[in-house]
């Protein structure tokens, strides 16, 4: 059940609602928005009824959420969430392009990449210090040194950084190095211990869709993060595995409007991992923005031919610049800004 407090409700009225939830043997999840506070009752809701809450002072309405993902469902949060990342808004009218190399390689490479990302008009930068690879013999990332290279390059342009967390044991290291946005990759979408831990920190989390995950499974994974108290969740569609072999993954563009209907969370699309080839990225990126995506994760390398991983799908700085210019027109056409 979701209890929506009125804009004029007081702290004591909120405390009374929380006490009533606890008295019924449930736990509460309080989400404070710019205008309203929403309280989720977590647990067996059968002892509760809407009327008993709607009669309480300060309560605007109570809603039974029938879907298994209650905290991320749009039913209890009709307005789409906007995530604040160091003053940069993700969601709402803004469309953000987060660009950068697949992996952090050298300090020089990261300085060149940061310059290219900034020149294209992007406000955030992506890059992998820890890399999950199919082969145990492939480059696995520079680790902590990679985080240091990444931050040094991005700080020149005051860009927040996005990087993937693979192991719960590295979470404290990510916090010590002030990672702005934690990415949970496709292979860890259902790593529930990892999801619980990032649910306890006050950092935005990008949750990528698993290679063969359904929408429901994906949203239930997001629910794990929300249930821990972290509401700063961003979903990322990166392509799903099918029988097709002509390209790396199938970009599920249909997922974008479905997610917009089902959840209040912002939605990113990763066209680079979906297509697996640089020449496919612009078309997939434009389709994603046209379908309503709130942003893109795009791979760009200063010299893709020299990239240590995923060279085929990385754009050059000029290609990124051209892509962003074309996306502005599409964003305007659907009532958004880039």
Coordinates of C-alpha atoms in Angstrom, one line a residue:
X1 CA 0.0 0.0 0.0
X2 CA 1.1 3.6 -0.8
X3 CA -0.1 6.4 1.5
X4 CA 0.2 9.9 -0.2
X5 CA 0.5 12.7 2.3
X6 CA -1.0 16.1 1.5
X7 CA 1.4 19.0 0.6
X8 CA 0.4 20.7 3.9
X9 CA 1.0 17.6 6.1
X10 CA 3.1 18.0 9.2
X11 CA 5.9 15.8 10.6
X12 CA 3.7 14.7 13.5
X13 CA 1.0 13.5 11.0
X14 CA 3.6 11.6 9.0
X15 CA 4.8 10.0 12.3
X16 CA 1.2 8.9 13.1
X17 CA 1.0 7.1 9.7
X18 CA 4.3 5.4 10.2
X19 CA 3.2 4.3 13.7
X20 CA 0.0 2.8 12.3
X21 CA 2.0 0.9 9.7
X22 CA 4.4 -0.5 12.3
X23 CA 1.5 -1.4 14.6
X24 CA 0.2 -3.7 11.8
X25 CA 3.5 -5.6 11.7
X26 CA 4.8 -3.9 8.5
X27 CA 7.7 -1.6 7.8
X28 CA 7.6 1.8 6.2
X29 CA 9.4 3.3 3.2
X30 CA 9.3 7.1 3.2
X31 CA 9.9 9.0 -0.1
X32 CA 10.0 12.8 0.1
X33 CA 9.3 14.6 -3.1
X34 CA 9.4 18.3 -3.9
X35 CA 5.7 18.7 -3.2
X36 CA 4.5 15.5 -1.5
X37 CA 5.7 12.8 0.8
X38 CA 4.8 9.2 0.0
X39 CA 4.9 6.3 2.5
X40 CA 5.1 2.7 1.3
X41 CA 3.9 -0.1 3.6
X42 CA 6.2 -3.0 3.1
X43 CA 5.1 -6.6 4.0
X44 CA 1.8 -8.5 4.2
X45 CA -0.8 -5.7 3.5
X46 CA -3.9 -7.7 4.2
X47 CA -4.5 -6.2 7.7
X48 CA -4.5 -2.7 6.1
X49 CA -7.4 -0.9 4.4
X50 CA -7.3 2.4 2.5
X51 CA -10.2 4.0 4.5
X52 CA -8.4 3.7 7.8
X53 CA -5.5 5.8 6.5
X54 CA -7.6 8.2 4.4
X55 CA -9.4 9.3 7.6
X56 CA -6.1 10.3 9.2
X57 CA -5.0 13.9 9.4
X58 CA -2.5 14.9 6.7
X59 CA -3.3 12.0 4.4
X60 CA -4.4 12.8 0.8
X61 CA -5.1 9.2 -0.3
X62 CA -4.1 5.6 0.1
X63 CA -3.7 3.2 -2.8
X64 CA -3.3 -0.6 -2.9
X65 CA -0.5 -1.4 -5.3
X66 CA -1.3 -4.8 -6.9
X67 CA 2.0 -5.1 -8.8
X68 CA 4.8 -7.0 -7.0
X69 CA 7.1 -4.0 -7.5
X70 CA 5.4 -1.4 -5.3
X71 CA 8.0 1.3 -4.7
X72 CA 9.1 1.7 -8.3
X73 CA 5.6 1.4 -9.7
X74 CA 4.0 4.5 -11.3
X75 CA 0.7 3.9 -9.5
X76 CA 2.1 5.3 -6.3
X77 CA 4.2 8.0 -7.9
X78 CA 2.4 9.4 -11.0
X79 CA 5.0 12.0 -11.7
X80 CA 8.2 10.7 -13.3
X81 CA 11.2 10.9 -11.0
X82 CA 14.0 13.3 -11.8
X83 CA 17.4 12.3 -10.5
X84 CA 19.8 15.1 -9.4
X85 CA 23.4 14.3 -10.2
X86 CA 25.6 17.1 -8.9
X87 CA 23.0 19.6 -10.2
X88 CA 22.5 17.9 -13.5
X89 CA 18.9 16.6 -13.9
X90 CA 18.2 13.2 -15.4
X91 CA 14.5 12.8 -16.2
X92 CA 11.8 15.3 -16.9
X93 CA 12.3 17.6 -19.9
X94 CA 16.1 17.0 -20.1
X95 CA 17.7 14.3 -22.2
X96 CA 21.3 13.5 -21.1
X97 CA 24.0 11.9 -23.2
X98 CA 26.6 10.2 -21.0
X99 CA 29.7 9.4 -23.1
X100 CA 33.2 8.0 -22.7
X101 CA 35.3 5.0 -23.3
X102 CA 34.4 1.4 -22.5
X103 CA 37.5 1.1 -20.3
X104 CA 39.9 3.4 -18.5
X105 CA 43.3 2.7 -20.1
X106 CA 45.8 5.5 -19.5
X107 CA 45.7 9.0 -18.0
X108 CA 46.4 10.5 -21.4
X109 CA 43.6 8.5 -23.0
X110 CA 41.1 9.7 -20.3
X111 CA 42.2 13.4 -20.7
X112 CA 41.6 13.2 -24.4
X113 CA 38.3 11.4 -23.9
X114 CA 37.1 14.0 -21.4
X115 CA 37.9 16.8 -23.8
X116 CA 35.9 15.0 -26.5
X117 CA 32.9 14.4 -24.3
X118 CA 32.9 18.0 -23.1
X119 CA 33.3 19.4 -26.6
X120 CA 30.3 17.4 -27.8
X121 CA 28.1 19.1 -25.2
X122 CA 27.8 16.1 -22.9
X123 CA 27.5 16.9 -19.1
X124 CA 28.5 13.5 -17.7
X125 CA 31.2 10.9 -18.5
X126 CA 31.2 7.1 -18.4
X127 CA 34.2 4.7 -18.2
X128 CA 35.0 1.3 -16.8
X129 CA 37.7 0.8 -14.2
X130 CA 36.5 -2.7 -13.4
X131 CA 35.4 -4.7 -16.4
X132 CA 33.3 -7.9 -16.5
X133 CA 34.6 -9.8 -19.5
X134 CA 33.3 -13.1 -21.1
X135 CA 36.9 -14.4 -21.3
X136 CA 39.1 -14.6 -18.1
X137 CA 42.1 -13.7 -20.3
X138 CA 40.6 -10.4 -21.6
X139 CA 41.5 -7.0 -20.1
X140 CA 39.7 -6.7 -16.8
X141 CA 40.3 -3.0 -16.1
X142 CA 42.8 -1.0 -14.1
X143 CA 40.8 -1.2 -10.9
X144 CA 41.5 1.5 -8.3
X145 CA 44.1 3.2 -10.5
X146 CA 41.4 3.5 -13.2
X147 CA 39.1 5.4 -10.8
X148 CA 42.0 7.8 -10.1
X149 CA 42.7 8.4 -13.8
X150 CA 38.9 8.8 -14.4
X151 CA 38.3 11.4 -11.7
X152 CA 41.4 13.4 -12.6
X153 CA 40.2 13.7 -16.3
X154 CA 36.5 14.4 -15.5
X155 CA 37.3 17.0 -12.9
X156 CA 38.9 19.2 -15.5
X157 CA 35.5 19.8 -16.9
X158 CA 33.4 19.3 -13.7
X159 CA 31.7 16.3 -15.2
X160 CA 30.1 13.7 -12.9
X161 CA 31.4 10.1 -13.6
X162 CA 29.5 6.9 -14.2
X163 CA 31.3 3.6 -13.6
X164 CA 30.4 0.0 -13.0
X165 CA 30.5 -1.7 -9.6
X166 CA 31.0 -5.5 -9.9
X167 CA 31.7 -6.6 -6.3
X168 CA 30.1 -5.5 -3.1
X169 CA 33.5 -5.5 -1.5
X170 CA 34.5 -2.5 -3.6
X171 CA 31.6 -0.4 -2.6
X172 CA 33.5 1.5 0.1
X173 CA 36.3 2.1 -2.4
X174 CA 33.8 3.7 -4.8
X175 CA 32.5 5.9 -2.0
X176 CA 36.1 6.9 -1.0
X177 CA 36.8 7.9 -4.6
X178 CA 33.5 9.8 -4.8
X179 CA 32.0 8.0 -7.8
X180 CA 28.9 10.1 -8.7
X181 CA 26.8 7.3 -10.3
X182 CA 27.2 3.6 -9.6
X183 CA 26.4 1.3 -12.5
X184 CA 25.1 -2.2 -12.0
X185 CA 25.9 -4.1 -15.2
X186 CA 23.6 -6.6 -17.0
X187 CA 25.4 -9.6 -15.6
X188 CA 24.8 -8.4 -12.0
X189 CA 21.1 -7.3 -12.5
X190 CA 20.0 -10.1 -10.2
X191 CA 23.0 -10.1 -7.8
X192 CA 20.7 -9.4 -4.9
X193 CA 23.4 -9.0 -2.3
X194 CA 24.9 -6.2 -4.4
X195 CA 21.5 -4.6 -5.0
X196 CA 20.8 -4.6 -1.3
X197 CA 24.1 -2.8 -0.6
X198 CA 23.7 -0.1 -3.2
X199 CA 20.2 0.4 -1.8
X200 CA 21.8 1.5 1.5
X201 CA 23.9 4.3 0.0
X202 CA 22.9 7.8 -1.1
X203 CA 24.2 7.6 -4.6
X204 CA 22.3 7.4 -8.0
X205 CA 22.4 3.9 -9.4
X206 CA 22.1 2.9 -13.1
X207 CA 20.6 -0.6 -13.3
X208 CA 21.2 -2.3 -16.6
X209 CA 18.7 -4.9 -17.9
X210 CA 20.0 -8.5 -17.8
X211 CA 20.7 -10.2 -21.1
X212 CA 17.5 -12.3 -21.0
X213 CA 15.5 -10.5 -18.3
X214 CA 11.8 -9.7 -18.6
X215 CA 10.5 -6.2 -17.7
X216 CA 9.0 -7.6 -14.5
X217 CA 12.3 -9.2 -13.4
X218 CA 14.1 -6.0 -14.2
X219 CA 11.7 -3.9 -12.1
X220 CA 11.8 -6.4 -9.2
X221 CA 15.6 -5.9 -9.2
X222 CA 15.1 -2.2 -9.0
X223 CA 12.7 -2.8 -6.1
X224 CA 15.5 -4.4 -4.2
X225 CA 17.4 -1.1 -4.4
X226 CA 14.4 1.0 -3.5
X227 CA 13.5 -1.2 -0.6
X228 CA 16.9 -0.5 0.9
X229 CA 16.0 3.2 1.0
X230 CA 17.8 4.5 -2.2
X231 CA 15.2 6.0 -4.6
X232 CA 17.8 7.4 -7.0
X233 CA 17.5 4.6 -9.5
X234 CA 17.9 4.9 -13.3
X235 CA 17.0 2.0 -15.6
X236 CA 19.2 1.3 -18.7
X237 CA 18.1 -0.8 -21.7
X238 CA 21.2 -2.2 -23.3
X239 CA 19.8 -4.9 -25.7
X240 CA 18.6 -8.4 -25.0
X241 CA 19.8 -11.8 -26.3
X242 CA 17.7 -13.5 -29.0
X243 CA 18.3 -15.9 -31.8
X244 CA 19.7 -13.2 -34.1
X245 CA 23.4 -13.2 -34.8
X246 CA 23.7 -10.2 -37.2
X247 CA 24.3 -7.8 -34.4
X248 CA 25.5 -8.0 -30.8
X249 CA 22.1 -7.7 -29.0
X250 CA 18.5 -6.7 -30.0
X251 CA 17.7 -3.2 -28.7
X252 CA 14.2 -3.4 -27.2
X253 CA 12.9 0.0 -28.1
X254 CA 9.4 -1.2 -27.1
X255 CA 10.7 -1.4 -23.5
X256 CA 10.9 2.4 -23.3
X257 CA 7.1 3.2 -23.5
X258 CA 6.3 0.1 -21.4
X259 CA 8.7 1.3 -18.7
X260 CA 7.2 4.8 -18.9
X261 CA 3.8 3.3 -18.2
X262 CA 4.9 0.9 -15.5
X263 CA 7.4 2.9 -13.5
X264 CA 8.3 6.5 -12.5
X265 CA 12.1 5.8 -12.8
X266 CA 14.1 7.5 -15.6
X267 CA 15.1 5.3 -18.5
X268 CA 18.5 5.3 -20.3
X269 CA 19.4 3.4 -23.5
X270 CA 22.9 2.0 -24.3
X271 CA 23.0 1.8 -28.1
X272 CA 26.7 0.9 -28.1
X273 CA 26.2 -2.5 -26.4
X274 CA 23.0 -3.1 -28.3
X275 CA 24.4 -2.9 -31.8
X276 CA 28.0 -3.7 -31.1
X277 CA 29.1 -1.7 -34.2
X278 CA 29.9 2.0 -34.3
X279 CA 27.9 2.5 -37.5
X280 CA 24.7 1.3 -35.8
X281 CA 25.0 3.5 -32.8
X282 CA 23.5 6.8 -34.3
X283 CA 20.4 5.1 -35.7
X284 CA 19.7 3.3 -32.4
X285 CA 20.4 6.4 -30.4
X286 CA 18.0 8.5 -32.4
X287 CA 15.3 5.8 -32.2
X288 CA 15.7 5.7 -28.4
X289 CA 15.3 9.5 -28.0
X290 CA 12.3 9.4 -30.3
X291 CA 10.7 6.7 -28.3
X292 CA 11.0 8.7 -25.0
X293 CA 14.3 7.7 -23.4
X294 CA 15.6 10.1 -20.8
X295 CA 19.2 9.7 -21.9
X296 CA 21.9 7.6 -23.6
X297 CA 25.0 5.8 -22.5
X298 CA 27.4 6.0 -25.5
X299 CA 30.9 4.7 -26.0
X300 CA 33.4 7.1 -27.4
X301 CA 37.2 6.6 -27.6
X302 CA 39.8 9.2 -28.7
X303 CA 41.1 6.6 -31.1
X304 CA 38.8 3.6 -31.4
X305 CA 41.4 1.6 -33.4
X306 CA 43.6 1.6 -30.3
X307 CA 40.9 0.8 -27.7
X308 CA 41.7 -2.1 -25.3
X309 CA 38.1 -3.4 -25.4
X310 CA 35.0 -3.1 -27.5
X311 CA 36.8 -1.1 -30.2
X312 CA 34.2 -1.9 -32.9
X313 CA 31.4 -0.1 -31.1
X314 CA 33.2 3.1 -30.0
X315 CA 32.5 6.4 -31.7
X316 CA 35.3 8.9 -32.5
X317 CA 35.0 12.3 -30.9
X318 CA 33.8 13.8 -34.2
X319 CA 31.1 11.1 -34.5
X320 CA 29.9 11.8 -31.0
X321 CA 29.7 15.5 -31.8
X322 CA 27.7 14.9 -34.9
X323 CA 25.4 12.5 -33.1
X324 CA 24.6 14.9 -30.3
X325 CA 23.8 17.6 -32.9
X326 CA 21.3 15.4 -34.6
X327 CA 19.7 14.3 -31.3
X328 CA 18.9 17.9 -30.4
X329 CA 16.5 18.1 -33.3
X330 CA 14.8 14.8 -32.3
X331 CA 14.6 15.8 -28.7
X332 CA 12.9 19.1 -29.7
X333 CA 10.4 17.2 -31.9
X334 CA 9.2 15.1 -28.9
X335 CA 9.0 18.1 -26.6
X336 CA 12.4 17.5 -24.8
X337 CA 15.7 19.3 -24.5
X338 CA 19.2 18.0 -24.9

